[in-house]
Every structure is written in structure tokens, then in C-alpha cells.
PDB file of C-alpha atoms in Angstrom:
ATOM      1  CA  ARG A   1     100.743  96.311 -72.143  1.00 80.00           C
ATOM      2  CA  THR A   2     102.548  93.023 -72.716  1.00 88.00           C
ATOM      3  CA  LEU A   3     105.807  94.482 -71.412  1.00 87.00           C
ATOM      4  CA  GLN A   4     103.972  95.848 -68.392  1.00 80.00           C
ATOM      5  CA  ALA A   5     102.381  92.457 -67.727  1.00 82.00           C
ATOM      6  CA  HIS A   6     105.852  90.897 -67.622  1.00 78.00           C
ATOM      7  CA  GLU A   7     107.246  93.723 -65.460  1.00 81.00           C
ATOM      8  CA  MET A   8     109.629  94.786 -68.218  1.00 82.00           C
ATOM      9  CA  VAL A   9     108.431  98.399 -68.083  1.00 83.00           C
ATOM     10  CA  SER A  10     106.452 100.466 -65.618  1.00 83.00           C
ATOM     11  CA  GLN A  11     104.603 103.749 -65.657  1.00 79.00           C
ATOM     12  CA  ALA A  12     104.142 106.047 -62.655  1.00 73.00           C
ATOM     13  CA  ASP A  13     100.784 107.302 -63.938  1.00 74.00           C
ATOM     14  CA  SER A  14      98.726 107.456 -67.098  1.00 77.00           C
ATOM     15  CA  GLY A  15     100.438 109.653 -69.674  1.00 77.00           C
ATOM     16  CA  MET A  16     103.772 109.534 -67.842  1.00 77.00           C
ATOM     17  CA  PRO A  17     106.948 108.195 -69.528  1.00 84.00           C
ATOM     18  CA  TYR A  18     107.661 104.486 -69.315  1.00 85.00           C
ATOM     19  CA  MET A  19     110.658 103.286 -67.280  1.00 82.00           C
ATOM     20  CA  PHE A  20     112.521  99.996 -67.087  1.00 82.00           C
ATOM     21  CA  GLY A  21     110.703  97.563 -64.834  1.00 79.00           C
ATOM     22  CA  SER A  22     112.004  95.218 -62.144  1.00 76.00           C
ATOM     23  CA  ARG A  23     112.283  92.284 -64.555  1.00 76.00           C
ATOM     24  CA  ILE A  24     114.670  94.218 -66.825  1.00 75.00           C
ATOM     25  CA  CYS A  25     116.857  95.005 -63.809  1.00 67.00           C
ATOM     26  CA  GLN A  26     116.943  91.313 -62.830  1.00 67.00           C
ATOM     27  CA  MET A  27     117.914  90.293 -66.369  1.00 67.00           C
ATOM     28  CA  ALA A  28     120.673  92.927 -66.466  1.00 61.00           C
ATOM     29  CA  LYS A  29     122.135  91.687 -63.177  1.00 55.00           C
ATOM     30  CA  HIS A  30     122.074  88.101 -64.429  1.00 56.00           C
ATOM     31  CA  TRP A  31     123.837  89.073 -67.675  1.00 54.00           C
ATOM     32  CA  THR A  32     126.474  91.075 -65.820  1.00 50.00           C
ATOM     33  CA  ALA A  33     127.112  88.197 -63.418  1.00 53.00           C
ATOM     34  CA  ASN A  34     127.695  85.815 -66.327  1.00 56.00           C
ATOM     35  CA  GLN A  35     130.132  88.245 -67.920  1.00 54.00           C
ATOM     36  CA  ASP A  36     132.080  88.540 -64.672  1.00 74.00           C
ATOM     37  CA  ARG A  37     132.318  84.839 -63.835  1.00 83.00           C
ATOM     38  CA  SER A  38     135.323  84.132 -66.037  1.00 87.00           C
ATOM     39  CA  ALA A  39     137.247  87.144 -64.759  1.00 88.00           C
ATOM     40  CA  LEU A  40     136.505  86.274 -61.131  1.00 88.00           C
ATOM     41  CA  CYS A  41     138.038  82.806 -61.262  1.00 92.00           C
ATOM     42  CA  GLY A  42     140.881  83.365 -63.725  1.00 92.00           C
ATOM     43  CA  ASP A  43     143.488  83.575 -60.958  1.00 95.00           C
ATOM     44  CA  VAL A  44     142.248  80.337 -59.361  1.00 96.00           C
ATOM     45  CA  VAL A  45     142.506  78.419 -62.632  1.00 96.00           C
ATOM     46  CA  SER A  46     145.942  79.867 -63.388  1.00 96.00           C
ATOM     47  CA  ALA A  47     147.202  79.062 -59.876  1.00 97.00           C
ATOM     48  CA  LEU A  48     145.998  75.469 -60.145  1.00 97.00           C
ATOM     49  CA  SER A  49     147.688  75.056 -63.530  1.00 96.00           C
ATOM     50  CA  SER A  50     150.923  76.449 -62.111  1.00 95.00           C
ATOM     51  CA  ASP A  51     150.763  74.208 -59.025  1.00 96.00           C
ATOM     52  CA  ILE A  52     150.201  70.953 -60.907  1.00 96.00           C
ATOM     53  CA  GLY A  53     152.100  71.899 -64.080  1.00 95.00           C
ATOM     54  CA  GLU A  54     149.263  70.875 -66.379  1.00 95.00           C
ATOM     55  CA  CYS A  55     146.625  72.421 -68.639  1.00 95.00           C
ATOM     56  CA  VAL A  56     143.423  73.311 -66.758  1.00 96.00           C
ATOM     57  CA  LEU A  57     139.989  74.143 -68.172  1.00 96.00           C
ATOM     58  CA  LEU A  58     136.881  75.603 -66.555  1.00 96.00           C
ATOM     59  CA  ALA A  59     133.906  74.915 -68.791  1.00 95.00           C
ATOM     60  CA  GLU A  60     130.135  74.859 -68.990  1.00 95.00           C
ATOM     61  CA  LEU A  61     127.645  73.179 -71.300  1.00 94.00           C
ATOM     62  CA  ARG A  62     125.921  75.422 -73.834  1.00 91.00           C
ATOM     63  CA  GLY A  63     123.370  73.623 -75.905  1.00 86.00           C
ATOM     64  CA  GLY A  64     125.020  70.329 -76.717  1.00 89.00           C
ATOM     65  CA  ALA A  65     128.639  71.539 -76.716  1.00 92.00           C
ATOM     66  CA  VAL A  66     131.310  72.298 -74.145  1.00 94.00           C
ATOM     67  CA  PHE A  67     132.113  75.996 -73.814  1.00 93.00           C
ATOM     68  CA  GLY A  68     135.410  77.020 -72.241  1.00 92.00           C
ATOM     69  CA  LEU A  69     135.172  79.836 -69.689  1.00 93.00           C
ATOM     70  CA  VAL A  70     138.842  79.908 -68.641  1.00 94.00           C
ATOM     71  CA  GLU A  71     141.849  77.892 -69.823  1.00 93.00           C
ATOM     72  CA  ALA A  72     145.348  77.946 -68.341  1.00 94.00           C
ATOM     73  CA  ARG A  73     148.166  76.236 -70.188  1.00 91.00           C
ATOM     74  CA  SER A  74     151.149  74.290 -68.895  1.00 88.00           C
ATOM     75  CA  GLU A  75     154.700  75.463 -69.599  1.00 85.00           C
ATOM     76  CA  GLN A  76     156.195  71.976 -69.426  1.00 86.00           C
ATOM     77  CA  PRO A  77     158.194  70.828 -72.490  1.00 85.00           C
ATOM     78  CA  LEU A  78     155.832  67.876 -72.950  1.00 85.00           C
ATOM     79  CA  THR A  79     152.279  69.099 -72.642  1.00 81.00           C
ATOM     80  CA  VAL A  80     148.823  68.781 -74.152  1.00 81.00           C
ATOM     81  CA  GLY A  81     146.225  71.524 -74.426  1.00 72.00           C
ATOM     82  CA  TYR A  82     142.517  71.546 -74.979  1.00 74.00           C
ATOM     83  CA  GLU A  83     142.979  72.248 -78.684  1.00 69.00           C
ATOM     84  CA  CYS A  84     143.348  68.468 -78.976  1.00 60.00           C
ATOM     85  CA  GLU A  85     139.819  68.037 -77.589  1.00 64.00           C
ATOM     86  CA  SER A  86     136.584  68.278 -79.582  1.00 73.00           C
ATOM     87  CA  PHE A  87     134.314  70.709 -77.749  1.00 85.00           C
ATOM     88  CA  ALA A  88     131.401  69.857 -80.042  1.00 88.00           C
ATOM     89  CA  TYR A  89     131.491  66.243 -78.817  1.00 92.00           C
ATOM     90  CA  PRO A  90     131.146  66.328 -75.012  1.00 95.00           C
ATOM     91  CA  HIS A  91     131.135  62.532 -74.779  1.00 96.00           C
ATOM     92  CA  THR A  92     134.864  62.598 -75.596  1.00 95.00           C
ATOM     93  CA  MET A  93     135.817  65.074 -72.818  1.00 95.00           C
ATOM     94  CA  ALA A  94     135.956  64.631 -69.045  1.00 97.00           C
ATOM     95  CA  THR A  95     134.387  68.075 -68.532  1.00 97.00           C
ATOM     96  CA  GLY A  96     131.712  67.304 -71.097  1.00 97.00           C
ATOM     97  CA  LYS A  97     130.775  63.955 -69.593  1.00 97.00           C
ATOM     98  CA  LEU A  98     130.639  65.389 -66.085  1.00 98.00           C
ATOM     99  CA  LEU A  99     128.362  68.217 -67.191  1.00 98.00           C
ATOM    100  CA  MET A 100     126.076  65.795 -69.018  1.00 98.00           C
ATOM    101  CA  ALA A 101     126.025  63.449 -66.020  1.00 98.00           C
ATOM    102  CA  PHE A 102     124.597  66.131 -63.743  1.00 98.00           C
ATOM    103  CA  LEU A 103     121.942  67.427 -66.127  1.00 97.00           C
ATOM    104  CA  PRO A 104     118.299  66.958 -65.140  1.00 95.00           C
ATOM    105  CA  ALA A 105     116.981  63.773 -66.776  1.00 95.00           C
ATOM    106  CA  GLU A 106     114.852  65.562 -69.380  1.00 95.00           C
ATOM    107  CA  ARG A 107     117.646  67.889 -70.496  1.00 95.00           C
ATOM    108  CA  GLN A 108     120.184  65.071 -70.513  1.00 96.00           C
ATOM    109  CA  GLU A 109     117.919  63.086 -72.821  1.00 96.00           C
ATOM    110  CA  ALA A 110     117.604  66.066 -75.174  1.00 95.00           C
ATOM    111  CA  VAL A 111     121.402  66.464 -75.342  1.00 95.00           C
ATOM    112  CA  LEU A 112     121.937  62.732 -75.935  1.00 95.00           C
ATOM    113  CA  GLU A 113     119.331  62.718 -78.721  1.00 94.00           C
ATOM    114  CA  LYS A 114     121.339  65.278 -80.709  1.00 93.00           C
ATOM    115  CA  LEU A 115     124.773  63.914 -79.832  1.00 94.00           C
ATOM    116  CA  HIS A 116     126.794  62.227 -82.582  1.00 93.00           C
ATOM    117  CA  LEU A 117     128.784  59.508 -80.848  1.00 95.00           C
ATOM    118  CA  ILE A 118     131.752  59.637 -83.184  1.00 93.00           C
ATOM    119  CA  LYS A 119     135.065  58.045 -82.271  1.00 95.00           C
ATOM    120  CA  MET A 120     137.803  60.576 -81.479  1.00 93.00           C
ATOM    121  CA  GLY A 121     140.274  58.515 -79.416  1.00 94.00           C
ATOM    122  CA  PRO A 122     141.146  54.822 -78.996  1.00 96.00           C
ATOM    123  CA  LEU A 123     138.712  54.418 -76.074  1.00 97.00           C
ATOM    124  CA  THR A 124     135.882  56.782 -77.069  1.00 96.00           C
ATOM    125  CA  ILE A 125     132.478  55.509 -75.958  1.00 97.00           C
ATOM    126  CA  THR A 126     130.324  55.204 -79.079  1.00 96.00           C
ATOM    127  CA  SER A 127     127.424  53.193 -77.636  1.00 97.00           C
ATOM    128  CA  ARG A 128     124.447  55.139 -76.259  1.00 96.00           C
ATOM    129  CA  ASP A 129     123.743  52.475 -73.615  1.00 97.00           C
ATOM    130  CA  GLN A 130     127.376  52.370 -72.497  1.00 98.00           C
ATOM    131  CA  LEU A 131     127.521  56.167 -72.322  1.00 98.00           C
ATOM    132  CA  CYS A 132     124.374  56.331 -70.178  1.00 97.00           C
ATOM    133  CA  LYS A 133     125.852  53.782 -67.766  1.00 98.00           C
ATOM    134  CA  ASN A 134     129.079  55.782 -67.658  1.00 98.00           C
ATOM    135  CA  LEU A 135     127.191  59.032 -66.930  1.00 98.00           C
ATOM    136  CA  ALA A 136     125.280  57.335 -64.108  1.00 98.00           C
ATOM    137  CA  LYS A 137     128.584  56.155 -62.603  1.00 98.00           C
ATOM    138  CA  ILE A 138     130.062  59.655 -62.870  1.00 98.00           C
ATOM    139  CA  ARG A 139     127.051  61.129 -61.086  1.00 97.00           C
ATOM    140  CA  ARG A 140     127.380  58.574 -58.267  1.00 97.00           C
ATOM    141  CA  GLN A 141     131.108  59.071 -57.704  1.00 97.00           C
ATOM    142  CA  GLY A 142     131.050  62.851 -58.210  1.00 98.00           C
ATOM    143  CA  TYR A 143     133.965  63.173 -60.629  1.00 98.00           C
ATOM    144  CA  VAL A 144     135.266  61.660 -63.858  1.00 98.00           C
ATOM    145  CA  VAL A 145     138.534  60.198 -65.117  1.00 98.00           C
ATOM    146  CA  SER A 146     138.868  59.727 -68.865  1.00 96.00           C
ATOM    147  CA  ILE A 147     141.672  57.819 -70.580  1.00 97.00           C
ATOM    148  CA  GLU A 148     142.271  58.250 -74.324  1.00 96.00           C
ATOM    149  CA  GLU A 149     138.613  58.982 -75.042  1.00 95.00           C
ATOM    150  CA  GLY A 150     139.353  62.246 -76.825  1.00 93.00           C
ATOM    151  CA  THR A 151     142.946  61.780 -77.995  1.00 92.00           C
ATOM    152  CA  ALA A 152     145.493  58.960 -77.952  1.00 94.00           C
ATOM    153  CA  GLY A 153     148.062  59.308 -75.179  1.00 95.00           C
ATOM    154  CA  VAL A 154     146.003  61.809 -73.174  1.00 95.00           C
ATOM    155  CA  GLY A 155     144.211  61.468 -69.848  1.00 96.00           C
ATOM    156  CA  THR A 156     141.693  63.925 -68.427  1.00 96.00           C
ATOM    157  CA  MET A 157     139.884  64.422 -65.135  1.00 98.00           C
ATOM    158  CA  ALA A 158     137.073  66.761 -64.091  1.00 98.00           C
ATOM    159  CA  VAL A 159     135.116  67.726 -60.977  1.00 98.00           C
ATOM    160  CA  PRO A 160     131.889  69.740 -60.617  1.00 98.00           C
ATOM    161  CA  VAL A 161     131.486  73.403 -59.741  1.00 98.00           C
ATOM    162  CA  ARG A 162     128.140  74.062 -58.044  1.00 97.00           C
ATOM    163  CA  ASN A 163     125.994  77.097 -57.352  1.00 94.00           C
ATOM    164  CA  ALA A 164     124.520  78.041 -53.973  1.00 91.00           C
ATOM    165  CA  ASP A 165     121.636  75.618 -54.558  1.00 92.00           C
ATOM    166  CA  GLY A 166     123.984  72.693 -55.118  1.00 94.00           C
ATOM    167  CA  GLN A 167     123.356  72.503 -58.867  1.00 96.00           C
ATOM    168  CA  VAL A 168     126.321  71.714 -61.113  1.00 97.00           C
ATOM    169  CA  ILE A 169     126.836  74.738 -63.366  1.00 96.00           C
ATOM    170  CA  ALA A 170     130.412  74.173 -64.561  1.00 97.00           C
ATOM    171  CA  ALA A 171     133.220  71.626 -64.634  1.00 98.00           C
ATOM    172  CA  LEU A 172     136.863  72.081 -63.708  1.00 98.00           C
ATOM    173  CA  GLY A 173     139.165  69.730 -65.577  1.00 97.00           C
ATOM    174  CA  VAL A 174     142.783  68.892 -66.264  1.00 97.00           C
ATOM    175  CA  CYS A 175     144.342  67.535 -69.468  1.00 95.00           C
ATOM    176  CA  ILE A 176     147.555  65.485 -69.063  1.00 95.00           C
ATOM    177  CA  PRO A 177     149.904  63.304 -71.130  1.00 95.00           C
ATOM    178  CA  LEU A 178     149.451  59.710 -69.972  1.00 95.00           C
ATOM    179  CA  VAL A 179     153.115  59.491 -68.967  1.00 95.00           C
ATOM    180  CA  ARG A 180     152.273  61.900 -66.095  1.00 95.00           C
ATOM    181  CA  PHE A 181     148.827  60.493 -65.331  1.00 96.00           C
ATOM    182  CA  ALA A 182     149.737  57.409 -63.318  1.00 95.00           C
ATOM    183  CA  PRO A 183     147.031  56.034 -60.958  1.00 94.00           C
ATOM    184  CA  ALA A 184     149.118  57.067 -57.931  1.00 93.00           C
ATOM    185  CA  ARG A 185     148.904  60.733 -59.008  1.00 96.00           C
ATOM    186  CA  ARG A 186     145.192  60.809 -59.780  1.00 96.00           C
ATOM    187  CA  GLY A 187     144.067  60.919 -56.156  1.00 96.00           C
ATOM    188  CA  ILE A 188     146.276  63.938 -55.477  1.00 97.00           C
ATOM    189  CA  LEU A 189     145.037  65.695 -58.615  1.00 97.00           C
ATOM    190  CA  ARG A 190     141.434  65.004 -57.667  1.00 97.00           C
ATOM    191  CA  LYS A 191     141.910  66.668 -54.262  1.00 98.00           C
ATOM    192  CA  GLN A 192     143.561  69.681 -55.908  1.00 98.00           C
ATOM    193  CA  LEU A 193     140.740  70.004 -58.424  1.00 98.00           C
ATOM    194  CA  PHE A 194     138.069  69.815 -55.726  1.00 98.00           C
ATOM    195  CA  ALA A 195     139.891  72.417 -53.622  1.00 98.00           C
ATOM    196  CA  ALA A 196     140.083  74.813 -56.589  1.00 98.00           C
ATOM    197  CA  ALA A 197     136.421  74.149 -57.464  1.00 98.00           C
ATOM    198  CA  GLU A 198     135.441  75.140 -53.915  1.00 97.00           C
ATOM    199  CA  GLN A 199     137.369  78.397 -54.292  1.00 97.00           C
ATOM    200  CA  ILE A 200     135.510  79.157 -57.516  1.00 96.00           C
ATOM    201  CA  GLU A 201     132.182  78.349 -55.871  1.00 96.00           C
ATOM    202  CA  ARG A 202     132.920  80.802 -53.065  1.00 94.00           C
ATOM    203  CA  LEU A 203     133.936  83.536 -55.500  1.00 92.00           C
ATOM    204  CA  TRP A 204     130.822  83.084 -57.608  1.00 91.00           C
ATOM    205  CA  ALA A 205     128.588  82.985 -54.522  1.00 89.00           C
ATOM    206  CA  MET A 206     130.089  86.267 -53.285  1.00 80.00           C
ATOM    207  CA  ARG A 207     129.479  87.869 -56.685  1.00 67.00           C
TER     208      ARG A 207
END
């Protein structure tokens, strides 16, 4: 009766076998869509990495940690990958900070309450007040640039990926040695990231 009340199962008539209800079908479609998301945008992430010659990460926030959906690595002799980042500490990652910045206020507060603001790089933000101000700035400007917050000598940048309702559901970021992350290049990288994010949004919307 409980399953029937929640439309998990249905019965054509009394005494007839039970069948999956409409709610089960909706849940199955949602699960399948999540499984397909990474595969759908793998080519976009790889193409972006190849174009800019840097490591690219598409990630989402699960609980209080960053979860990588797709990562494409650079083949340059001097490169940095996301193994140098601490996915359990989103305040040290551009993707992590962007995802936190666009959380609804109540959920953002819950994540911040459990977050250990440990220092991972020379410029890691370890003050709760400073982090909140930084997240507010990121939300206003719509992207994030992070310099040596996760690792010394590394710069990162991330832009949002939104669903059809305009909600930020993922972040697309790049991880670069500082020697190739000059201010003059950041504007070009930002445009490339936004263009790739739009491609991913279209692919996910079609799915």
C-alpha cells in the first residue's frame, strides 16, 4: 500500500499482479541519464584539452567533495594534472569553489559547516569569512580564477555548466602551470571554457 501511495507499483485490479509504477520509471530514467552524462561530453572535454594543451576537468559536487565526471590530460612535457588537487577540500579547487558559490544558501551553509579549511597551497583561503566573500564574488562574476590555492606553482580556472532551468549542476575547469597562466592568456581560456560548457549543456539538454 505504501508503494502504491508513492506510485512505485500499480495493480490493474484486485488480485492481479503488481507492476512497476510511473515513479519507478521516472527514477530509472533519471539514473540512466546520470550514467550517460559523462559519456556524452567526453569528446568535448578531450577536444578542449587538445586545443588548449592543458588538463581539463568536468566535475560536480557530491556531498561536500568534488567528484570528477571526465578528465582529459595534457601531453605537454611540463604539465600538471588533477592528482595534485585535493577533491575532498573543494575550497582549494577552482571547480570546487565555483560549485559551492552557486549552491542554494541553505545547502551552501551545510557544506561550509562540514568543511575543514586546511591549507593546501601557499594562497589557500583558510578563513570562513574570507571564503564566503570569495564565493559571493565568484557568483557575481560567473567564473573563478585560482592561483596557488591547491598547489604551489599551479593556476586553475572554472566556469559553470547549467541545466535547462539555469541551475549550475557541474563545473568545467582547467589546471595549468603558472608559467603558462599569464593574465593575458586567461581571457582567451575563459572564452574557450565557456564555449565548451555551452556544448556540454546542449548535449545534456538533448539527452
